[in-house]
Amino acid sequence: MATLIPTALRRLDYADALTMQLRLRDDCIACDGARNYLMLVEHPPVITVGRAGERADVLASADRLGQLGVQVAEANRGGEVTYHGPGQLVAYPIISLRQRGRDLHRYLRDLEAWLIALCGSYGVPARVNPPNTGVWVQERKIVSIGIAVRRWVAYHGAALNVATDLSHFELIVPCGLRGVRMTSLERELGAAPLLADAAERAATLFAEHFDMELRPAAQGAAQRV
């Protein structure tokens, strides 16, 4: 059974998180998937533009973004434009797909199933919304997903709105979906779950859904980056 090493939840700038992802990705490649990681972070306000994204989907002016303290960063992941910020759980699974059929579509569906289960653990009935990638509550989007792969190790990942300031999604066209309504666990439940609790549930459910042995971060390379 492959090992999953989660990192402790922390606030991390997007650029620093990417550097950490690349280190863990390279370690996962080097050990041929014996060690897999789940980075769990909360970002300061940042808009990321994926490989399929267009700057035109950033609707706010540079001055407005500056006033709000929102940065813009290019992201080497699939997908278009999204927003990360306080109150959002960003999960970056860094796992080998060699033992999972080297199937990116299957991996995306597995990520969606995991995140649907995570929402369900709070009593929020989430679902997929084909052909769109991500997780939805009725017609409202609660999870955005975008991945990258190198030598069959996946990185980047998913963002779950826990208690996110949803007004910041009005600064962009989220995932290229004009008029989409965003939601959060807080909005659906009427109260905000603790981000640390969501992170703990995310790690436990990920290990279950991906059939991995969950190990504390202190026992793995994640603690050294």
Short mmCIF file of C-alpha atoms in Angstrom, two decimals:
data_model
loop_
_atom_site.label_atom_id
_atom_site.label_comp_id
_atom_site.label_asym_id
_atom_site.label_seq_id
_atom_site.Cartn_x
_atom_site.Cartn_y
_atom_site.Cartn_z
CA MET A 1 0.00 0.00 0.00
CA ALA A 2 1.34 3.43 -0.94
CA THR A 3 1.94 5.99 1.79
CA LEU A 4 0.20 9.37 2.06
CA ILE A 5 1.97 12.09 4.03
CA PRO A 6 -0.18 15.17 4.71
CA THR A 7 1.41 18.49 5.56
CA ALA A 8 0.15 20.51 8.50
CA LEU A 9 -2.33 23.20 7.48
CA ARG A 10 -0.74 26.64 7.22
CA ARG A 11 -1.06 30.00 5.49
CA LEU A 12 1.36 30.09 2.57
CA ASP A 13 1.95 32.49 -0.32
CA TYR A 14 1.14 30.98 -3.69
CA ALA A 15 4.75 31.16 -4.93
CA ASP A 16 6.07 29.47 -1.78
CA ALA A 17 3.43 26.76 -2.05
CA LEU A 18 4.43 26.10 -5.65
CA THR A 19 8.09 25.76 -4.66
CA MET A 20 7.09 23.27 -1.98
CA GLN A 21 4.91 21.34 -4.44
CA LEU A 22 7.77 21.00 -6.90
CA ARG A 23 10.11 19.68 -4.19
CA LEU A 24 7.56 17.09 -3.09
CA ARG A 25 6.75 16.21 -6.70
CA ASP A 26 10.42 15.54 -7.38
CA ASP A 27 10.64 13.39 -4.24
CA CYS A 28 7.59 11.39 -5.32
CA ILE A 29 9.18 10.84 -8.75
CA ALA A 30 12.50 9.81 -7.18
CA CYS A 31 10.90 7.22 -4.87
CA ASP A 32 8.67 5.89 -7.69
CA GLY A 33 5.49 6.75 -5.79
CA ALA A 34 6.37 5.07 -2.49
CA ARG A 35 5.75 8.43 -0.79
CA ASN A 36 2.76 10.53 -1.80
CA TYR A 37 1.84 13.88 -0.29
CA LEU A 38 -1.20 15.99 0.45
CA MET A 39 -0.34 19.66 0.91
CA LEU A 40 -3.06 21.50 2.82
CA VAL A 41 -2.77 25.27 2.72
CA GLU A 42 -4.66 28.54 2.93
CA HIS A 43 -3.46 31.27 0.58
CA PRO A 44 -3.49 35.04 0.97
CA PRO A 45 -5.77 36.59 -1.69
CA VAL A 46 -4.53 35.59 -5.15
CA ILE A 47 -6.02 35.06 -8.60
CA THR A 48 -4.34 32.28 -10.56
CA VAL A 49 -4.46 31.94 -14.33
CA GLY A 50 -4.17 28.35 -15.57
CA ARG A 51 -2.86 27.14 -18.91
CA ALA A 52 -6.29 27.49 -20.54
CA GLY A 53 -7.00 30.82 -18.87
CA GLU A 54 -7.11 34.28 -20.37
CA ARG A 55 -6.19 37.54 -18.67
CA ALA A 56 -9.46 38.93 -20.03
CA ASP A 57 -11.20 36.74 -17.46
CA VAL A 58 -9.64 38.86 -14.72
CA LEU A 59 -12.38 41.50 -14.69
CA ALA A 60 -11.02 43.87 -12.04
CA SER A 61 -8.47 46.54 -12.86
CA ALA A 62 -4.95 46.40 -11.47
CA ASP A 63 -5.79 49.37 -9.25
CA ARG A 64 -8.85 47.61 -7.83
CA LEU A 65 -6.88 44.43 -7.18
CA GLY A 66 -4.19 46.49 -5.46
CA GLN A 67 -6.76 48.13 -3.21
CA LEU A 68 -8.07 44.72 -2.19
CA GLY A 69 -4.59 43.23 -1.75
CA VAL A 70 -5.22 40.57 -4.40
CA GLN A 71 -2.23 39.33 -6.40
CA VAL A 72 -2.33 37.68 -9.83
CA ALA A 73 -0.13 34.69 -10.67
CA GLU A 74 0.35 32.43 -13.67
CA ALA A 75 -0.25 28.76 -12.83
CA ASN A 76 1.17 25.78 -14.69
CA ARG A 77 -2.00 23.75 -14.25
CA GLY A 78 -5.00 22.81 -16.30
CA GLY A 79 -8.06 24.97 -16.11
CA GLU A 80 -8.69 28.66 -16.40
CA VAL A 81 -8.91 31.49 -13.86
CA THR A 82 -9.76 31.01 -10.19
CA TYR A 83 -9.46 32.79 -6.86
CA HIS A 84 -7.75 31.63 -3.66
CA GLY A 85 -7.97 33.40 -0.34
CA PRO A 86 -8.54 33.20 3.41
CA GLY A 87 -11.20 30.74 4.48
CA GLN A 88 -10.52 28.43 1.54
CA LEU A 89 -8.93 25.00 1.94
CA VAL A 90 -6.50 24.43 -0.92
CA ALA A 91 -5.41 20.81 -1.28
CA TYR A 92 -2.46 19.87 -3.46
CA PRO A 93 -2.26 16.07 -3.77
CA ILE A 94 1.15 15.06 -5.06
CA ILE A 95 0.69 11.43 -5.98
CA SER A 96 1.95 8.88 -8.46
CA LEU A 97 -0.54 7.81 -11.11
CA ARG A 98 1.63 4.91 -12.30
CA GLN A 99 -0.26 2.48 -10.05
CA ARG A 100 -3.60 4.12 -10.92
CA GLY A 101 -3.71 3.28 -14.61
CA ARG A 102 -1.98 6.48 -15.78
CA ASP A 103 -5.48 7.81 -16.43
CA LEU A 104 -5.92 11.56 -15.93
CA HIS A 105 -9.68 11.48 -16.47
CA ARG A 106 -10.07 8.79 -13.83
CA TYR A 107 -7.91 10.82 -11.46
CA LEU A 108 -10.10 13.91 -11.92
CA ARG A 109 -13.23 11.85 -11.25
CA ASP A 110 -11.56 10.37 -8.15
CA LEU A 111 -10.75 13.87 -6.90
CA GLU A 112 -14.37 14.89 -7.38
CA ALA A 113 -15.61 11.82 -5.50
CA TRP A 114 -13.25 12.57 -2.60
CA LEU A 115 -14.41 16.18 -2.37
CA ILE A 116 -18.07 15.20 -2.63
CA ALA A 117 -17.46 12.90 0.36
CA LEU A 118 -15.75 15.75 2.21
CA CYS A 119 -18.76 18.03 1.67
CA GLY A 120 -21.04 15.16 2.63
CA SER A 121 -19.22 14.75 5.94
CA TYR A 122 -20.69 18.16 6.83
CA GLY A 123 -24.15 17.22 5.62
CA VAL A 124 -23.80 19.22 2.39
CA PRO A 125 -25.10 17.20 -0.60
CA ALA A 126 -22.60 17.93 -3.37
CA ARG A 127 -22.44 16.54 -6.90
CA VAL A 128 -20.59 16.67 -10.20
CA ASN A 129 -21.88 18.82 -13.05
CA PRO A 130 -20.68 17.37 -16.39
CA PRO A 131 -19.09 18.42 -18.61
CA ASN A 132 -17.64 20.89 -16.09
CA THR A 133 -14.87 19.77 -13.76
CA GLY A 134 -15.36 20.49 -10.07
CA VAL A 135 -17.95 19.98 -7.35
CA TRP A 136 -21.32 21.68 -7.06
CA VAL A 137 -24.19 22.09 -4.61
CA GLN A 138 -27.26 22.18 -6.83
CA GLU A 139 -26.28 24.91 -9.35
CA ARG A 140 -23.67 26.53 -7.11
CA LYS A 141 -19.97 25.71 -7.42
CA ILE A 142 -18.14 24.92 -4.18
CA VAL A 143 -14.90 23.26 -5.41
CA SER A 144 -12.56 24.21 -8.26
CA ILE A 145 -10.05 21.68 -9.61
CA GLY A 146 -6.96 22.06 -11.80
CA ILE A 147 -4.03 19.67 -12.06
CA ALA A 148 -0.66 19.20 -13.72
CA VAL A 149 1.35 16.01 -14.27
CA ARG A 150 5.06 15.31 -14.70
CA ARG A 151 6.37 11.78 -15.25
CA TRP A 152 2.99 10.49 -14.06
CA VAL A 153 3.13 12.34 -10.75
CA ALA A 154 0.15 14.66 -10.35
CA TYR A 155 0.37 18.00 -8.56
CA HIS A 156 -1.68 21.18 -8.15
CA GLY A 157 -5.19 20.16 -7.07
CA ALA A 158 -8.42 21.56 -5.64
CA ALA A 159 -9.84 24.47 -3.67
CA LEU A 160 -12.82 24.02 -1.35
CA ASN A 161 -14.65 27.15 -0.25
CA VAL A 162 -15.09 26.72 3.49
CA ALA A 163 -15.60 30.30 4.70
CA THR A 164 -14.25 32.19 1.69
CA ASP A 165 -15.20 35.78 0.85
CA LEU A 166 -17.31 34.85 -2.15
CA SER A 167 -17.49 38.45 -3.37
CA HIS A 168 -13.89 38.08 -4.57
CA PHE A 169 -15.06 35.65 -7.25
CA GLU A 170 -16.80 38.65 -8.83
CA LEU A 171 -13.32 39.92 -9.73
CA ILE A 172 -13.00 37.12 -12.31
CA VAL A 173 -14.86 34.79 -14.61
CA PRO A 174 -14.43 31.66 -12.46
CA CYS A 175 -13.12 28.75 -14.53
CA GLY A 176 -14.39 30.46 -17.68
CA LEU A 177 -18.01 30.02 -16.57
CA ARG A 178 -19.77 33.34 -17.01
CA GLY A 179 -22.60 33.87 -14.58
CA VAL A 180 -21.66 30.92 -12.36
CA ARG A 181 -22.74 31.21 -8.73
CA MET A 182 -20.13 30.26 -6.15
CA THR A 183 -20.90 28.92 -2.70
CA SER A 184 -19.13 27.74 0.45
CA LEU A 185 -19.68 25.39 3.35
CA GLU A 186 -20.41 28.46 5.46
CA ARG A 187 -23.13 29.64 3.09
CA GLU A 188 -24.71 26.21 2.82
CA LEU A 189 -24.59 25.46 6.55
CA GLY A 190 -25.24 28.93 7.96
CA ALA A 191 -22.06 28.67 10.05
CA ALA A 192 -18.37 28.34 9.21
CA PRO A 193 -16.60 25.05 9.98
CA LEU A 194 -13.06 25.35 11.27
CA LEU A 195 -10.52 25.20 8.45
CA ALA A 196 -8.32 22.91 10.55
CA ASP A 197 -11.21 20.46 10.92
CA ALA A 198 -11.81 20.50 7.17
CA ALA A 199 -8.10 19.81 6.59
CA GLU A 200 -8.12 16.86 8.97
CA ARG A 201 -11.20 15.38 7.33
CA ALA A 202 -9.69 15.97 3.89
CA ALA A 203 -6.56 13.97 4.74
CA THR A 204 -8.48 11.07 6.29
CA LEU A 205 -10.95 10.82 3.42
CA PHE A 206 -8.23 11.15 0.78
CA ALA A 207 -6.34 8.18 2.23
CA GLU A 208 -9.57 6.16 2.26
CA HIS A 209 -10.64 7.07 -1.28
CA PHE A 210 -7.19 6.52 -2.77
CA ASP A 211 -6.43 3.40 -0.69
CA MET A 212 -3.30 4.81 0.94
CA GLU A 213 -1.75 4.47 4.38
CA LEU A 214 -2.02 7.80 6.20
CA ARG A 215 1.21 8.76 7.95
CA PRO A 216 2.08 11.84 10.02
CA ALA A 217 4.06 14.49 8.15
CA ALA A 218 6.87 14.34 10.71
CA GLN A 219 7.82 10.89 9.39
CA GLY A 220 8.36 12.08 5.81
CA ALA A 221 10.14 14.53 3.58
CA ALA A 222 7.29 17.05 3.79
CA GLN A 223 8.64 18.17 7.15
CA ARG A 224 11.98 19.12 5.60
CA VAL A 225 10.84 21.45 2.80
#
